[in-house]
CSV table of C-alpha atoms in Angstrom, one decimal:
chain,number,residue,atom,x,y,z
A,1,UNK,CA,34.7,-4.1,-5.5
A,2,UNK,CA,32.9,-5.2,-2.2
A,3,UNK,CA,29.3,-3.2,-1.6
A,4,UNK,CA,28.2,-2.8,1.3
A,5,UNK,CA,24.1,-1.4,2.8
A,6,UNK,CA,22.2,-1.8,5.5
A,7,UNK,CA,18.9,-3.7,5.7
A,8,UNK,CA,15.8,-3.7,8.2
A,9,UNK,CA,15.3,-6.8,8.9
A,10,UNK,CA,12.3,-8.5,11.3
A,11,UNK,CA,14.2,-10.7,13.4
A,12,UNK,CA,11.0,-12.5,15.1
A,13,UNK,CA,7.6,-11.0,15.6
A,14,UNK,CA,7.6,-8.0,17.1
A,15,UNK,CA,11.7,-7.1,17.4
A,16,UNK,CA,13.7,-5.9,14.5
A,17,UNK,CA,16.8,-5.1,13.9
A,18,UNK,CA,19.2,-3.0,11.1
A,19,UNK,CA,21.7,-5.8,9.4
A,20,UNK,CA,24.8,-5.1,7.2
A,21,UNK,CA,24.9,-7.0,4.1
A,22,UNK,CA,27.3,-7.6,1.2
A,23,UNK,CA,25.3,-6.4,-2.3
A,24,UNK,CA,26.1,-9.2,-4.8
A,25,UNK,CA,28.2,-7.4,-8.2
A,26,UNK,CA,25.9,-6.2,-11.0
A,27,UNK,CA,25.2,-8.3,-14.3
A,28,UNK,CA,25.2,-6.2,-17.4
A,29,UNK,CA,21.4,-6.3,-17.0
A,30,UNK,CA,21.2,-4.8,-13.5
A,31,UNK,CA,21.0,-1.9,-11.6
A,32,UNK,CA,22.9,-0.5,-8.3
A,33,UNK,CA,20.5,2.0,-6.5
A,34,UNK,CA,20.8,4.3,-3.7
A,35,UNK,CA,17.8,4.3,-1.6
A,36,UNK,CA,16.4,8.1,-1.1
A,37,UNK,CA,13.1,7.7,0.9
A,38,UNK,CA,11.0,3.8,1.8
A,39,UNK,CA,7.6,3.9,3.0
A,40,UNK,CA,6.2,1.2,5.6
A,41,UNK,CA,2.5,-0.3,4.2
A,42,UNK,CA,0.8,0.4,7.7
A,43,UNK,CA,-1.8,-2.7,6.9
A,44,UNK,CA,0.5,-5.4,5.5
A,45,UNK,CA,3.8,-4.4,6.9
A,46,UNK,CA,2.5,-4.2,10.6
A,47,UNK,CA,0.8,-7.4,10.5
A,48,UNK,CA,3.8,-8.8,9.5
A,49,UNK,CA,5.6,-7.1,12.0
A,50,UNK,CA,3.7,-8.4,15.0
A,51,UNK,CA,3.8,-11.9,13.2
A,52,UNK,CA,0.0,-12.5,12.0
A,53,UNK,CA,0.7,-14.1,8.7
A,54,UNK,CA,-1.3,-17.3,8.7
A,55,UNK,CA,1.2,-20.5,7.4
A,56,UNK,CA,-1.0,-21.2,4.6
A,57,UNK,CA,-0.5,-17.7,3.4
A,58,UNK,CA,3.1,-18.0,4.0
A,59,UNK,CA,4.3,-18.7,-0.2
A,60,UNK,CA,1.5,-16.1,-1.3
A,61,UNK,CA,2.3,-12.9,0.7
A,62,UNK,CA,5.7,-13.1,0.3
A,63,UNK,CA,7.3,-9.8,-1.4
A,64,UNK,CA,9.3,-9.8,-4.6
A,65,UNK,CA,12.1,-9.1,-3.0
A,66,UNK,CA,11.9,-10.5,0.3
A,67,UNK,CA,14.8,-12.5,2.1
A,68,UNK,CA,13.8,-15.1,5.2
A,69,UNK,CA,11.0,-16.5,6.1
A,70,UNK,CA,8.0,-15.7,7.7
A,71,UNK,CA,7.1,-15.3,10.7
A,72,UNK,CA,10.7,-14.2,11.0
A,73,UNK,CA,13.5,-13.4,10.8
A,74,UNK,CA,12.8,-11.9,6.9
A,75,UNK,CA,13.4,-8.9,5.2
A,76,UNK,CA,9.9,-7.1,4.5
A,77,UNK,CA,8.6,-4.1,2.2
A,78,UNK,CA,7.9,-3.0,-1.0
A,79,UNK,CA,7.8,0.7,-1.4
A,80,UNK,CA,11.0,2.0,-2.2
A,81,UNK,CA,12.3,5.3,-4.3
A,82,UNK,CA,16.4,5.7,-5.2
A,83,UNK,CA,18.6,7.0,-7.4
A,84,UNK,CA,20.2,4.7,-10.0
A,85,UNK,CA,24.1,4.8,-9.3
A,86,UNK,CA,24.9,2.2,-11.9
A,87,UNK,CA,23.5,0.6,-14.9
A,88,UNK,CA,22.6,1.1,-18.3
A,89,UNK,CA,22.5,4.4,-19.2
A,90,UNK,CA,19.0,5.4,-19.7
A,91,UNK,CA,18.4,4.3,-16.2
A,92,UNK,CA,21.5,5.9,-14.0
A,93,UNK,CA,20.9,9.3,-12.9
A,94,UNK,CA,17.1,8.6,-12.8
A,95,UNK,CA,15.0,8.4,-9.7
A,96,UNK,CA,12.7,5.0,-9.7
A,97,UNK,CA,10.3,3.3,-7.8
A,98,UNK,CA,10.7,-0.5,-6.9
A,99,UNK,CA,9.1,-3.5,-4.5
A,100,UNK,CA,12.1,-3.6,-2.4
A,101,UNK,CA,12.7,-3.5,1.2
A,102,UNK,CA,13.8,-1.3,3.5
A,103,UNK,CA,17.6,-1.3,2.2
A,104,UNK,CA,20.2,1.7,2.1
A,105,UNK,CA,21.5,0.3,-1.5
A,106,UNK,CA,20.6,-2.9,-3.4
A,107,UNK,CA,21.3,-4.5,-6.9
A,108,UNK,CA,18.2,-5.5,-9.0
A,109,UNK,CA,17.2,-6.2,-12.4
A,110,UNK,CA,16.9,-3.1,-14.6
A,111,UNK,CA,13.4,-4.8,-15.5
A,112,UNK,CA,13.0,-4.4,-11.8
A,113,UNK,CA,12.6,-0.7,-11.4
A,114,UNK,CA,10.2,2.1,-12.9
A,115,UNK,CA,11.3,5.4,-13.7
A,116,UNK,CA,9.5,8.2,-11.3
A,117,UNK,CA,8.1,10.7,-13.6
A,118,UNK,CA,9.7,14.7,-13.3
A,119,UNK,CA,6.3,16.0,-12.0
A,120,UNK,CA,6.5,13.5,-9.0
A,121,UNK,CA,8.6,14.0,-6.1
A,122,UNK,CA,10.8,11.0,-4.6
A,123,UNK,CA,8.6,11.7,-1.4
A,124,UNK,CA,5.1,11.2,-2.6
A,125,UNK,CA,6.2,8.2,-5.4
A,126,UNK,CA,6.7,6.2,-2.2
A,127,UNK,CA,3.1,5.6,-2.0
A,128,UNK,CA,3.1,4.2,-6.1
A,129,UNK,CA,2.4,0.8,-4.1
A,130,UNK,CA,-0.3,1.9,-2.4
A,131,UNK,CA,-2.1,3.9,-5.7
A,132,UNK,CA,-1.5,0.7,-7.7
A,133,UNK,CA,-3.6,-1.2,-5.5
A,134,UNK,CA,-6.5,1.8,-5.6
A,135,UNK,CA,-6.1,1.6,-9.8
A,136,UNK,CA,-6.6,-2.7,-9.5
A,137,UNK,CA,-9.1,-2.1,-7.5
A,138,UNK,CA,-11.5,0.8,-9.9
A,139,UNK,CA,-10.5,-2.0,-12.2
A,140,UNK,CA,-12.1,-4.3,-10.5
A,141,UNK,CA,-15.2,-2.1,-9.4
A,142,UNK,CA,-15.7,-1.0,-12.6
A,143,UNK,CA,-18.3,1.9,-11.7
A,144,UNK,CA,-20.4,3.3,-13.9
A,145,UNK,CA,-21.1,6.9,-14.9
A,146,UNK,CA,-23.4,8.2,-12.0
A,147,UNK,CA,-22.7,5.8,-10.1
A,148,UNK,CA,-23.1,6.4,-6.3
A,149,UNK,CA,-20.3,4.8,-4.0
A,150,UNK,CA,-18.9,4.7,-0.7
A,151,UNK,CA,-15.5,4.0,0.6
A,152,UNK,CA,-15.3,2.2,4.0
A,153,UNK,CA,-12.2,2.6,5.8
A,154,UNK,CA,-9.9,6.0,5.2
A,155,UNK,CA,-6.7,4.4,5.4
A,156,UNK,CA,-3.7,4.6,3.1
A,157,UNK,CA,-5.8,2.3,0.3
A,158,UNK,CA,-8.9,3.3,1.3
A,159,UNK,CA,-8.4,7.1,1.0
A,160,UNK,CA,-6.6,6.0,-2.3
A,161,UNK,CA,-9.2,4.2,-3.4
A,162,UNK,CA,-11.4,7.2,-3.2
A,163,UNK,CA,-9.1,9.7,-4.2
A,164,UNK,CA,-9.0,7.5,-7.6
A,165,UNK,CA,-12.8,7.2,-7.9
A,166,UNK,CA,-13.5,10.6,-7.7
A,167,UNK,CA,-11.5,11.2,-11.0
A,168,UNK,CA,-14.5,9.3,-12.5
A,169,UNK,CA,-17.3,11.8,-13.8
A,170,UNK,CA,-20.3,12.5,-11.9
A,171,UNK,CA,-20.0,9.8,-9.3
A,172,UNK,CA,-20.9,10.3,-5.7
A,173,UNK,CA,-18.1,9.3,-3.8
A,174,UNK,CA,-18.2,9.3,0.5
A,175,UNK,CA,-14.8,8.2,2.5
A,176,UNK,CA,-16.2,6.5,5.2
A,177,UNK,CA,-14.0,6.0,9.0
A,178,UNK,CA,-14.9,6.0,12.3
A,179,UNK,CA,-12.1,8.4,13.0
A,180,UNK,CA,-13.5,11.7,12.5
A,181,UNK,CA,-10.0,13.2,11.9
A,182,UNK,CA,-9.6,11.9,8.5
A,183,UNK,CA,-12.2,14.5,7.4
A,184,UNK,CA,-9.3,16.4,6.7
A,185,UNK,CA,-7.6,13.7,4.9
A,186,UNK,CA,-11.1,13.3,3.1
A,187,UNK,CA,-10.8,17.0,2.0
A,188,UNK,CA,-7.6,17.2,0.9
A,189,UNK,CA,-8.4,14.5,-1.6
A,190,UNK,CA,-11.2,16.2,-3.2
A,191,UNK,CA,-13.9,13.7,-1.5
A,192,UNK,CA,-17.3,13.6,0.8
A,193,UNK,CA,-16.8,12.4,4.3
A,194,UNK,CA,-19.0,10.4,6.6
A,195,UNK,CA,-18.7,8.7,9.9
A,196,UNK,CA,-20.3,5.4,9.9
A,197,UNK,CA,-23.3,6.7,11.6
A,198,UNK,CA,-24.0,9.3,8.8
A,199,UNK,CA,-23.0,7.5,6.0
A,200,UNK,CA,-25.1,8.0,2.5
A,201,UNK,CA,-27.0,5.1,1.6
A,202,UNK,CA,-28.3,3.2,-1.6
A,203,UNK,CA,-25.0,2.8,-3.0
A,204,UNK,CA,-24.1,1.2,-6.1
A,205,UNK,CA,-20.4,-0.1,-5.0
A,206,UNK,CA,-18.9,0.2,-1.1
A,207,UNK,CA,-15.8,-0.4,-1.5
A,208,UNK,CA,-14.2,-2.0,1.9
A,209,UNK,CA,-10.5,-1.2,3.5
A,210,UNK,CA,-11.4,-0.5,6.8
A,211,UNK,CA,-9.9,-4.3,7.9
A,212,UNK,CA,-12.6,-4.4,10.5
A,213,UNK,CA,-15.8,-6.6,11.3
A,214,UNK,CA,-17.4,-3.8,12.0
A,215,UNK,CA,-16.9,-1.9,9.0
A,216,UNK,CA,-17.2,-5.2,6.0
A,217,UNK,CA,-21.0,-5.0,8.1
A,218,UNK,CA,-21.3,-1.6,7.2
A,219,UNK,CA,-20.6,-1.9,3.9
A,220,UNK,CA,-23.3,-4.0,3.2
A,221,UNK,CA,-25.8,-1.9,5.0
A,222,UNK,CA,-25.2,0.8,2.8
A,223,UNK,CA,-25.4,-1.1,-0.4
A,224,UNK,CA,-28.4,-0.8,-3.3
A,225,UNK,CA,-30.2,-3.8,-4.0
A,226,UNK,CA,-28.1,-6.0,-6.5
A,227,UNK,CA,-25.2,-3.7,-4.9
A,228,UNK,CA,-21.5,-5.1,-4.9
A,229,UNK,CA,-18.8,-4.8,-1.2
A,230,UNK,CA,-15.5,-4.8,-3.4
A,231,UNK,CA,-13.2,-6.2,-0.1
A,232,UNK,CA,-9.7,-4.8,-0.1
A,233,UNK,CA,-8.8,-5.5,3.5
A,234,UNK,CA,-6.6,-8.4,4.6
A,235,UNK,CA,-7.5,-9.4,7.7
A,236,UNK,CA,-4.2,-12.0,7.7
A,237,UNK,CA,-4.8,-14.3,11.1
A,238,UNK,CA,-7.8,-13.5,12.1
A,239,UNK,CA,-11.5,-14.6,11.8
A,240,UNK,CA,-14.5,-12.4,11.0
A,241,UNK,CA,-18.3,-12.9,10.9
A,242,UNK,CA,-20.7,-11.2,8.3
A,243,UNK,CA,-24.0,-10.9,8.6
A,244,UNK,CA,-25.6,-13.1,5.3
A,245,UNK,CA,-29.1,-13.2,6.9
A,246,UNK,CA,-31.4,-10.1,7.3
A,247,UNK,CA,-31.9,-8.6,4.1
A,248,UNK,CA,-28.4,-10.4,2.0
A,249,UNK,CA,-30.1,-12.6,0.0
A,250,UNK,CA,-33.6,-10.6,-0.4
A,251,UNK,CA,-31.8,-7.9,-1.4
A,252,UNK,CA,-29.6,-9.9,-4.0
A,253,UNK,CA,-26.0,-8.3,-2.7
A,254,UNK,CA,-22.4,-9.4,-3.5
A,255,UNK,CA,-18.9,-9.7,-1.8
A,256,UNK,CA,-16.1,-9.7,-4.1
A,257,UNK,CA,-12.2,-9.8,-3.1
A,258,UNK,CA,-10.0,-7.9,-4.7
A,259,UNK,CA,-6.0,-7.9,-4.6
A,260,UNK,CA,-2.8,-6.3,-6.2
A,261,UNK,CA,-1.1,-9.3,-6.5
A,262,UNK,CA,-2.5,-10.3,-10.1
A,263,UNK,CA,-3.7,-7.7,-13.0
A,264,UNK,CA,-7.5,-7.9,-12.6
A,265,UNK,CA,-9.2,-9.8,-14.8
A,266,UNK,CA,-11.1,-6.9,-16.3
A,267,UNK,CA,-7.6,-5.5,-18.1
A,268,UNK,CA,-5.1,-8.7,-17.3
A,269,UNK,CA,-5.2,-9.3,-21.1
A,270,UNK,CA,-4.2,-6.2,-22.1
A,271,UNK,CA,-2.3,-4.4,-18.9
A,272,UNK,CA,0.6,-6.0,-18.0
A,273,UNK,CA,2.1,-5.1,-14.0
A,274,UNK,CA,4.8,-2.5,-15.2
A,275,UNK,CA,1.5,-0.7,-17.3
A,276,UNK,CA,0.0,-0.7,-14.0
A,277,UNK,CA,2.2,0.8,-11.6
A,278,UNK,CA,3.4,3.4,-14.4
A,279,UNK,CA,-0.3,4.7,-14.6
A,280,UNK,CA,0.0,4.8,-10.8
A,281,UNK,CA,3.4,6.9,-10.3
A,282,UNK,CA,1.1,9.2,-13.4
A,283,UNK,CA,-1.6,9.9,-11.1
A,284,UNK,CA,0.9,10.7,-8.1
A,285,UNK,CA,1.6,14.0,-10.3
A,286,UNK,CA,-1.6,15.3,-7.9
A,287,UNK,CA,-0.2,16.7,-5.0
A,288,UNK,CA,-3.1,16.1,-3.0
A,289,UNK,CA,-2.2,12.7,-2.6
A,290,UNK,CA,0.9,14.2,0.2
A,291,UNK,CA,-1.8,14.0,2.6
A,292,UNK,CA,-1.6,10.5,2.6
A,293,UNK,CA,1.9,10.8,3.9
A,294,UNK,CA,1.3,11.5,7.9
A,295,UNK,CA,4.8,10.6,9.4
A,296,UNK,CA,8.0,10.7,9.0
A,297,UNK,CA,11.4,8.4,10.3
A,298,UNK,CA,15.4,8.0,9.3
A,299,UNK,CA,16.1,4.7,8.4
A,300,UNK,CA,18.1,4.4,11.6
A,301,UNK,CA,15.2,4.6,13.7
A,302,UNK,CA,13.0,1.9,11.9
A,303,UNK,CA,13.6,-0.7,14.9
A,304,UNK,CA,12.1,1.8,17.6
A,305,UNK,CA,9.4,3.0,15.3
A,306,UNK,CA,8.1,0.0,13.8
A,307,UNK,CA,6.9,-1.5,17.5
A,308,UNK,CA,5.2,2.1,17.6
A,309,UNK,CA,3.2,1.8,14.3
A,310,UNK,CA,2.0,-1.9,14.9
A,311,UNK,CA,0.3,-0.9,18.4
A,312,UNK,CA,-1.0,2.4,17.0
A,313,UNK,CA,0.7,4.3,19.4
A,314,UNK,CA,1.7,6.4,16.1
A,315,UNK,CA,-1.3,6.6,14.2
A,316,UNK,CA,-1.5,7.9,10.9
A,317,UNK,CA,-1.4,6.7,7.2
A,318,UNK,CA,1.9,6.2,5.5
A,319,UNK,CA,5.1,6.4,7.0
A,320,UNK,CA,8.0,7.3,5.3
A,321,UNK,CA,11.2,6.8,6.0
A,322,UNK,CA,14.1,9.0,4.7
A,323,UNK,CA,17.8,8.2,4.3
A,324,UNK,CA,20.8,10.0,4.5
A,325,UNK,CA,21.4,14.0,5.0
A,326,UNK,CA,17.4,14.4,3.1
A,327,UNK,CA,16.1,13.4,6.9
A,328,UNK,CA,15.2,16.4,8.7
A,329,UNK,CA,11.8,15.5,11.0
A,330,UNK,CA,11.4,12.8,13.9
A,331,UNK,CA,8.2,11.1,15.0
A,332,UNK,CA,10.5,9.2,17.7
C-alpha cells in the first residue's frame, strides 16, 4: 500500500513550498504517525529559513531527520507531536513527541519517538525541544542553592531556561529582555522580570539567549566576580564583538557555550538523550509553560507564515502549527 503526506519544505532561502511525498513501507521496527500539531523553533528554524547557516556549520546543524541540503532546498524542524497509526503495540494509539519536520505523516524508528505523558497536552509537548535544551542547559550551569542568576533574553529558551531555574530552591532568578511585554510571559512562569536597564546585579550565573551583541555584553555586566555567562544563543552567520577589557580579566569572569546537541558533560555518563527529553515532556505537565506558545498556523499556511516569522513581522515565541480539523485560529 502506497502512503502518501505532505512536507514543508525550504526551497531556497527565504521561499518555501508544501511537497507531496511517498512514505517508504514500515519495517517491523517502525512506526507510521499522524502528525497532530509541529512547532517552528523561532531562533534556529528562521535562520535557516532566510538561509544564515554558515558552510562550516553545514554537517553539524543538520536535524535528525532532515532531507536536502542547506542552504536549500531541505526539509527543516524538529518539534513534532502525532498519533501512532501503526507499529508495535505499546506504541499505536499513543501520542509522542519526535525530531521530525514539518510532515503530515511519516515512518520512523519506534526508537525514534517518545511517548507524551497523559498530563501533557499534544499542544504544549510541542515545545519538549525547546524544554530539553533549558534542562542541558541547568545541567550545564549547575547553580548552587542561593544562588542569584539572571536570564538574558526572554525568548522560547530563554524564558525556558528560567522557568526551569526557578524550580531550584531559594535562587534569585530575573528574565531579562528589552521588550517590556514579556513581563507577562515572565509572570506567567513564576519568575522576576527586568529590562536591561534595571536588571539585578552581582549574579552568580547569567545565562545568555537573547542572540544579540548587545545582550552577551550585558550579561557580563551583571556578573559577580569569578561569575560564569552560560551562552545559549546561536548567532549562525554572523560576527559579534565582546567586550574582554574593562573589568573581564580583573574581575576573573567566564564565557562558556552550551548546546543540546550532546548530553552535557556534567550527566553524559549517566543520562542518555531519550532520559533527557523524557524529563523534559515531565516538566511540560506545568501548564504555565502554554505561555510560551504565542501563535498559532494550519500546516497549509506554513509557506506565507514562515516569511512573516523570519522578518518579525509576527513576533512572538513559539509557533505552532496544527493539522487537520484540530485547526481553529489564524495568525495569517
Amino acid at each position: 500500500m502506497t502512503r502518501a503526506a505532505r512536507s514543508f519544505w525550504l526551497r531556497s532561502p527565504g521561499h518555501g513550498e508544501i511537497r507531496e511525498v511517498a512514505l517508504p513501507d514500515p519495517g517491523p521496527h517502525d512506526v507510521v504517525v499522524r502528525t497532530l500539531c509541529s512547532g517552528v523553533s523561532r531562533g534556529t528554524e528562521t535562520l535557516v529559513f532566510r538561509g544564515g547557516v554558515p558552510e562550516s556549520q553545514h554537517s553539524a546543524m543538520r536535524a535528525p531527520f532532515q532531507d536536502g541540503e542547506f542552504p536549500g532546498p531541505v526539509k527543516y524542524g524538529y518539534l513534532n507531536v502525532g498519533l501512532v497509526e501503526e507499529g508495535p503495540s505499546a506504541l499505536v494509539g499513543r501520542t509522542v513527541f519526535s525530531l521530525y519536520p514539518h510532515q503530515t505523516r511519516y515512518v520512523v524508528p519506534a526508537s525514534a519517538v517518545t511517548p507524551v505523558p497523559d498530563a501533557v497536552p499534544a499542544s504544549r509537548a510541542v515545545l519538549a525541544g525547546t524544554v530539553e535544551t533549558a534542562v542541558n542547559a541547568a545541567w550545564d550551569a549547575a547553580p548552587l542553592l542561593g544562588d542569584r542568576i539572571a536570564v538574558v533574553g526572554a525568548g522560547m529558551v530563554g524564558a525556558s531556561v528560567a522557568a526551569v531555574l526557578a524550580r531550584f530552591p531559594a535562587v534569585r532568578v530575573q528574565l531579562v529582555d528589552a521588550q517590556p511585554a514579556r513581563a507577562d510571559i515572565a509572570r506567567a512562569l513564576g519568575v522576576d522580570f527586568a529590562l536591561p536597564e534595571d536588571a539585578a546585579g552581582d549574579c552568580d550565573l547569567v545565562v545568555h539567549a537573547s542572540a544579540t551583541e548587545a545582550g552577551l555584553a550585558r550579561s557580563l555586566e551583571l556578573l559577580a566576580p569569578d561569575g560564569t555567562v552560560l551562552e545559549l544563543s546561536w548567532y549562525g552567520d554572523r560576527r559579534i564583538s565582546l567586550p574582554l577589557g574593562e573589568a573581564f580579566h580583573s574581575r576573573r569572569l567566564t564565557v562558556r557555550s552550551s548546546q543540546v546537541g550532546t548530553v552535557s558533560p556534567a550527566r553524559g555518563s549517566r543520562r542518555s538523550y531519550a532520559d533527557r527529553l523524557a524529563l523534559a515532556l515531565e516538566l511540560l505537565a506545568d501548564p504555565a509553560f502554554d505561555a510560551l506558545v504565542t501563535g498559532e498556523c494550519a500546516f497549509e499556511e506554513l509557506p506565507k507564515v514562515l516569511p512573516r516569522l523570519s522578518s518579525g513581522e509576527l513576533p512572538g515565541l513559539c509557533h505552532r502549527v496544527v493539522y487537520g480539523p484540530e485547526f481553529v485560529a489564524t495568525s495569517v
